[in-house]
CSV table of C-alpha atoms in Angstrom, one decimal:
chain,number,residue,atom,x,y,z
A,1,MET,CA,73.8,87.5,117.2
A,2,ILE,CA,74.6,90.3,119.6
A,3,GLU,CA,74.1,88.5,122.7
A,4,VAL,CA,76.6,85.6,121.1
A,5,LYS,CA,79.1,88.4,120.8
A,6,SER,CA,78.3,90.1,124.1
A,7,GLU,CA,79.1,86.5,125.7
A,8,LEU,CA,81.9,86.3,123.7
A,9,ARG,CA,83.5,89.9,124.4
A,10,SER,CA,83.1,88.9,128.2
A,11,ALA,CA,85.1,85.8,128.3
A,12,LEU,CA,87.5,87.5,126.0
A,13,ILE,CA,88.2,90.2,127.9
A,14,ALA,CA,88.7,88.2,131.2
A,15,ALA,CA,91.5,86.1,128.7
A,16,ARG,CA,92.7,89.2,127.8
A,17,ILE,CA,93.3,90.5,131.2
A,18,LYS,CA,95.1,87.2,132.1
A,19,ALA,CA,97.5,87.7,129.0
A,20,GLN,CA,98.1,90.6,129.3
A,21,SER,CA,99.2,90.8,133.4
A,22,GLU,CA,101.4,87.1,132.2
A,23,GLU,CA,103.1,88.3,129.3
A,24,LEU,CA,105.2,91.6,129.6
A,25,GLU,CA,107.1,90.6,126.8
A,26,ALA,CA,104.7,90.3,124.5
A,27,GLY,CA,105.5,93.5,122.4
A,28,ALA,CA,109.2,91.8,121.7
A,29,GLY,CA,107.8,88.5,120.6
A,30,LEU,CA,105.3,90.1,118.0
A,31,VAL,CA,108.3,91.4,116.5
A,32,THR,CA,109.6,88.4,116.2
A,33,GLN,CA,107.1,86.9,114.7
A,34,ALA,CA,106.6,89.7,112.0
A,35,SER,CA,109.7,88.7,110.5
A,36,THR,CA,108.0,88.2,106.9
A,37,LEU,CA,105.9,90.6,107.7
A,38,LEU,CA,109.3,93.2,108.4
A,39,ALA,CA,110.6,92.2,105.2
A,40,GLY,CA,108.2,93.9,102.6
A,41,ILE,CA,108.0,97.3,104.4
A,42,PRO,CA,110.7,99.9,103.3
A,43,GLY,CA,108.7,103.2,102.8
A,44,ARG,CA,105.5,102.0,103.6
A,45,VAL,CA,102.5,104.2,105.4
A,46,VAL,CA,102.2,101.3,109.0
A,47,ALA,CA,98.9,102.6,110.7
A,48,GLY,CA,100.5,101.0,114.2
A,49,TYR,CA,97.6,102.2,117.4
A,50,ILE,CA,98.2,103.1,121.0
A,51,PRO,CA,96.9,100.5,123.5
A,52,PHE,CA,93.6,101.0,125.5
A,53,LYS,CA,93.7,98.9,128.8
A,54,THR,CA,94.8,95.8,127.7
A,55,GLU,CA,95.4,95.3,124.1
A,56,ILE,CA,98.1,94.4,123.1
A,57,ASP,CA,101.1,96.7,122.7
A,58,PRO,CA,102.2,96.9,119.4
A,59,ARG,CA,104.8,100.1,119.6
A,60,PRO,CA,108.2,97.5,120.0
A,61,LEU,CA,106.7,96.0,116.5
A,62,MET,CA,106.2,99.8,115.3
A,63,ARG,CA,109.8,100.6,116.2
A,64,ALA,CA,110.9,98.2,114.3
A,65,LEU,CA,108.8,98.5,111.0
A,66,ALA,CA,110.1,102.2,111.6
A,67,ALA,CA,113.6,100.9,111.8
A,68,GLN,CA,112.7,99.2,108.1
A,69,GLY,CA,111.9,102.3,106.5
A,70,ALA,CA,108.5,102.2,107.6
A,71,LYS,CA,106.6,105.8,108.2
A,72,LEU,CA,104.0,105.6,111.1
A,73,CYS,CA,101.3,107.6,111.4
A,74,LEU,CA,98.0,106.3,114.3
A,75,PRO,CA,94.5,106.8,114.1
A,76,ARG,CA,91.7,109.1,115.2
A,77,THR,CA,88.7,108.1,116.4
A,78,PRO,CA,85.2,109.6,115.0
A,79,PRO,CA,83.7,112.0,117.7
A,80,LYS,CA,81.2,110.9,119.4
A,81,GLY,CA,77.7,111.5,117.7
A,82,GLY,CA,80.1,110.5,114.2
A,83,GLU,CA,78.4,106.5,114.3
A,84,GLY,CA,78.7,105.3,111.0
A,85,ALA,CA,82.4,107.5,110.3
A,86,GLY,CA,85.4,105.5,110.0
A,87,LEU,CA,89.4,106.5,111.3
A,88,THR,CA,91.7,108.9,109.9
A,89,PHE,CA,95.0,108.3,110.1
A,90,HIS,CA,98.1,111.2,110.7
A,91,LEU,CA,102.0,110.5,110.6
A,92,CYS,CA,103.0,111.2,114.1
A,93,ASP,CA,105.3,109.8,116.3
A,94,PRO,CA,103.7,107.9,118.5
A,95,GLU,CA,106.4,108.1,121.3
A,96,ASP,CA,106.0,111.6,121.6
A,97,PRO,CA,103.7,112.8,123.9
A,98,SER,CA,103.6,116.1,122.4
A,99,GLU,CA,101.7,114.7,119.2
A,100,LEU,CA,99.2,112.9,121.2
A,101,GLU,CA,96.3,113.2,123.2
A,102,LYS,CA,93.1,111.4,124.3
A,103,SER,CA,90.3,110.6,122.1
A,104,THR,CA,86.2,111.1,123.5
A,105,TRP,CA,86.3,107.7,124.0
A,106,GLY,CA,90.1,107.4,126.2
A,107,VAL,CA,92.3,106.2,124.1
A,108,MET,CA,95.6,108.3,122.6
A,109,GLU,CA,95.5,109.6,119.1
A,110,PRO,CA,97.5,111.7,117.0
A,111,LYS,CA,96.4,115.6,117.2
A,112,ALA,CA,93.9,116.8,114.5
A,113,TYR,CA,96.3,118.9,112.7
A,114,LEU,CA,99.0,116.2,112.4
A,115,PRO,CA,99.4,115.0,108.3
A,116,GLN,CA,96.2,113.0,107.5
A,117,VAL,CA,97.1,109.7,105.2
A,118,ARG,CA,96.3,106.7,103.7
A,119,PRO,CA,97.9,103.5,105.7
A,120,ASP,CA,99.0,100.4,103.5
A,121,VAL,CA,99.7,98.1,106.0
A,122,VAL,CA,97.1,99.0,109.7
A,123,LEU,CA,97.6,96.7,112.6
A,124,VAL,CA,94.4,95.9,114.0
A,125,PRO,CA,93.6,95.8,117.6
A,126,LEU,CA,91.2,93.1,118.7
A,127,LEU,CA,89.5,91.0,121.7
A,128,GLY,CA,89.5,87.4,119.8
A,129,PHE,CA,90.1,86.2,116.4
A,130,ASP,CA,90.3,82.8,113.8
A,131,ARG,CA,92.5,81.1,112.0
A,132,TRP,CA,90.4,82.4,109.0
A,133,GLY,CA,91.1,86.0,109.6
A,134,ASN,CA,87.7,87.0,111.5
A,135,ARG,CA,87.8,89.1,114.7
A,136,LEU,CA,86.1,90.3,117.2
A,137,GLY,CA,86.9,93.9,118.2
A,138,GLN,CA,84.7,96.4,120.7
A,139,GLY,CA,81.9,96.3,119.2
A,140,GLN,CA,81.3,100.4,117.8
A,141,GLY,CA,82.6,98.7,113.4
A,142,HIS,CA,85.4,101.8,113.8
A,143,TYR,CA,88.1,99.3,112.2
A,144,ASP,CA,85.3,97.2,110.0
A,145,ARG,CA,84.2,100.4,108.1
A,146,THR,CA,87.7,101.9,107.9
A,147,LEU,CA,89.0,99.2,106.5
A,148,GLU,CA,86.3,98.7,104.3
A,149,GLY,CA,86.3,102.1,102.8
A,150,LEU,CA,90.3,101.5,102.0
A,151,ARG,CA,89.4,98.2,100.8
A,152,ALA,CA,87.4,100.1,98.1
A,153,GLU,CA,90.6,102.6,97.4
A,154,GLY,CA,93.3,99.9,96.7
A,155,VAL,CA,95.0,97.2,98.0
A,156,VAL,CA,95.5,97.7,101.7
A,157,LEU,CA,97.0,94.7,104.5
A,158,ALA,CA,95.0,94.0,107.4
A,159,VAL,CA,97.2,92.9,110.5
A,160,GLY,CA,95.8,91.7,113.9
A,161,VAL,CA,97.6,92.2,116.7
A,162,ALA,CA,97.1,90.2,120.0
A,163,PHE,CA,97.8,87.7,122.6
A,164,ALA,CA,97.8,83.7,121.5
A,165,ALA,CA,95.0,83.7,124.1
A,166,GLN,CA,92.8,85.5,122.1
A,167,GLU,CA,92.0,83.0,119.6
A,168,ILE,CA,88.8,80.8,119.7
A,169,ASP,CA,87.5,78.6,117.1
A,170,HIS,CA,85.6,80.5,115.7
A,171,ILE,CA,84.1,84.1,115.4
A,172,PRO,CA,80.5,84.7,114.5
A,173,ILE,CA,80.1,86.9,111.7
A,174,GLU,CA,78.1,89.1,110.1
A,175,PRO,CA,78.3,90.8,106.6
A,176,HIS,CA,80.2,94.2,107.5
A,177,ASP,CA,82.6,92.3,109.1
A,178,GLN,CA,86.2,92.8,107.3
A,179,ARG,CA,88.8,89.6,107.5
A,180,LEU,CA,92.5,90.0,108.5
A,181,ASP,CA,94.7,89.6,105.9
A,182,TRP,CA,97.3,88.2,109.1
A,183,ILE,CA,97.1,87.5,112.4
A,184,ILE,CA,100.2,88.3,114.3
A,185,THR,CA,101.2,86.8,118.3
A,186,PRO,CA,104.1,86.5,120.5
A,187,ILE,CA,104.2,83.3,119.6
A,188,LYS,CA,103.1,82.9,115.7
A,189,ALA,CA,102.4,84.8,112.4
A,190,TYR,CA,99.5,83.2,110.6
A,191,PRO,CA,99.0,84.6,106.9
A,192,ILE,CA,95.4,84.1,106.1
A,193,ALA,CA,94.6,82.4,102.8
A,194,THR,CA,92.0,84.1,100.6
């Protein structure tokens, strides 16, 4: 399974690089496709992320959600050596560089002193997805562990955000993998049947 996922990751990284270079308005497309999600957001806490390398940029969608009354937070990754820990989420303005810092992984994240919250909605970056709500991430398991923990505490909506080119027929899954509830691309939104 590890070899299969590793080969898939290589192919999907190439697809994402190509899509990111060609789809310069992809973030605006996410907003257009997320109309159903936008309607139910007032007062909810939404976790987004700052794009890393060629990840699709969710910040236009995050701004649209905030304009509808959502409270925004961003994830902090566990430090190196903290494998097995999930992400923590902190209220912050993703547009304010004074509230962000670079993690040991090289990802921009909120500073640790910002208030920690439990999100109602998590925008999840990914390398690949299928129509059953399965995703392939970077391989660290941060989002799988985090979604598992959040779901043990109550309802959370996991929304994968990606370029359409990141879709494949079937993502191989393992018992620890957490399914998404929605997938939003710049050209279509997919609610996942339960």
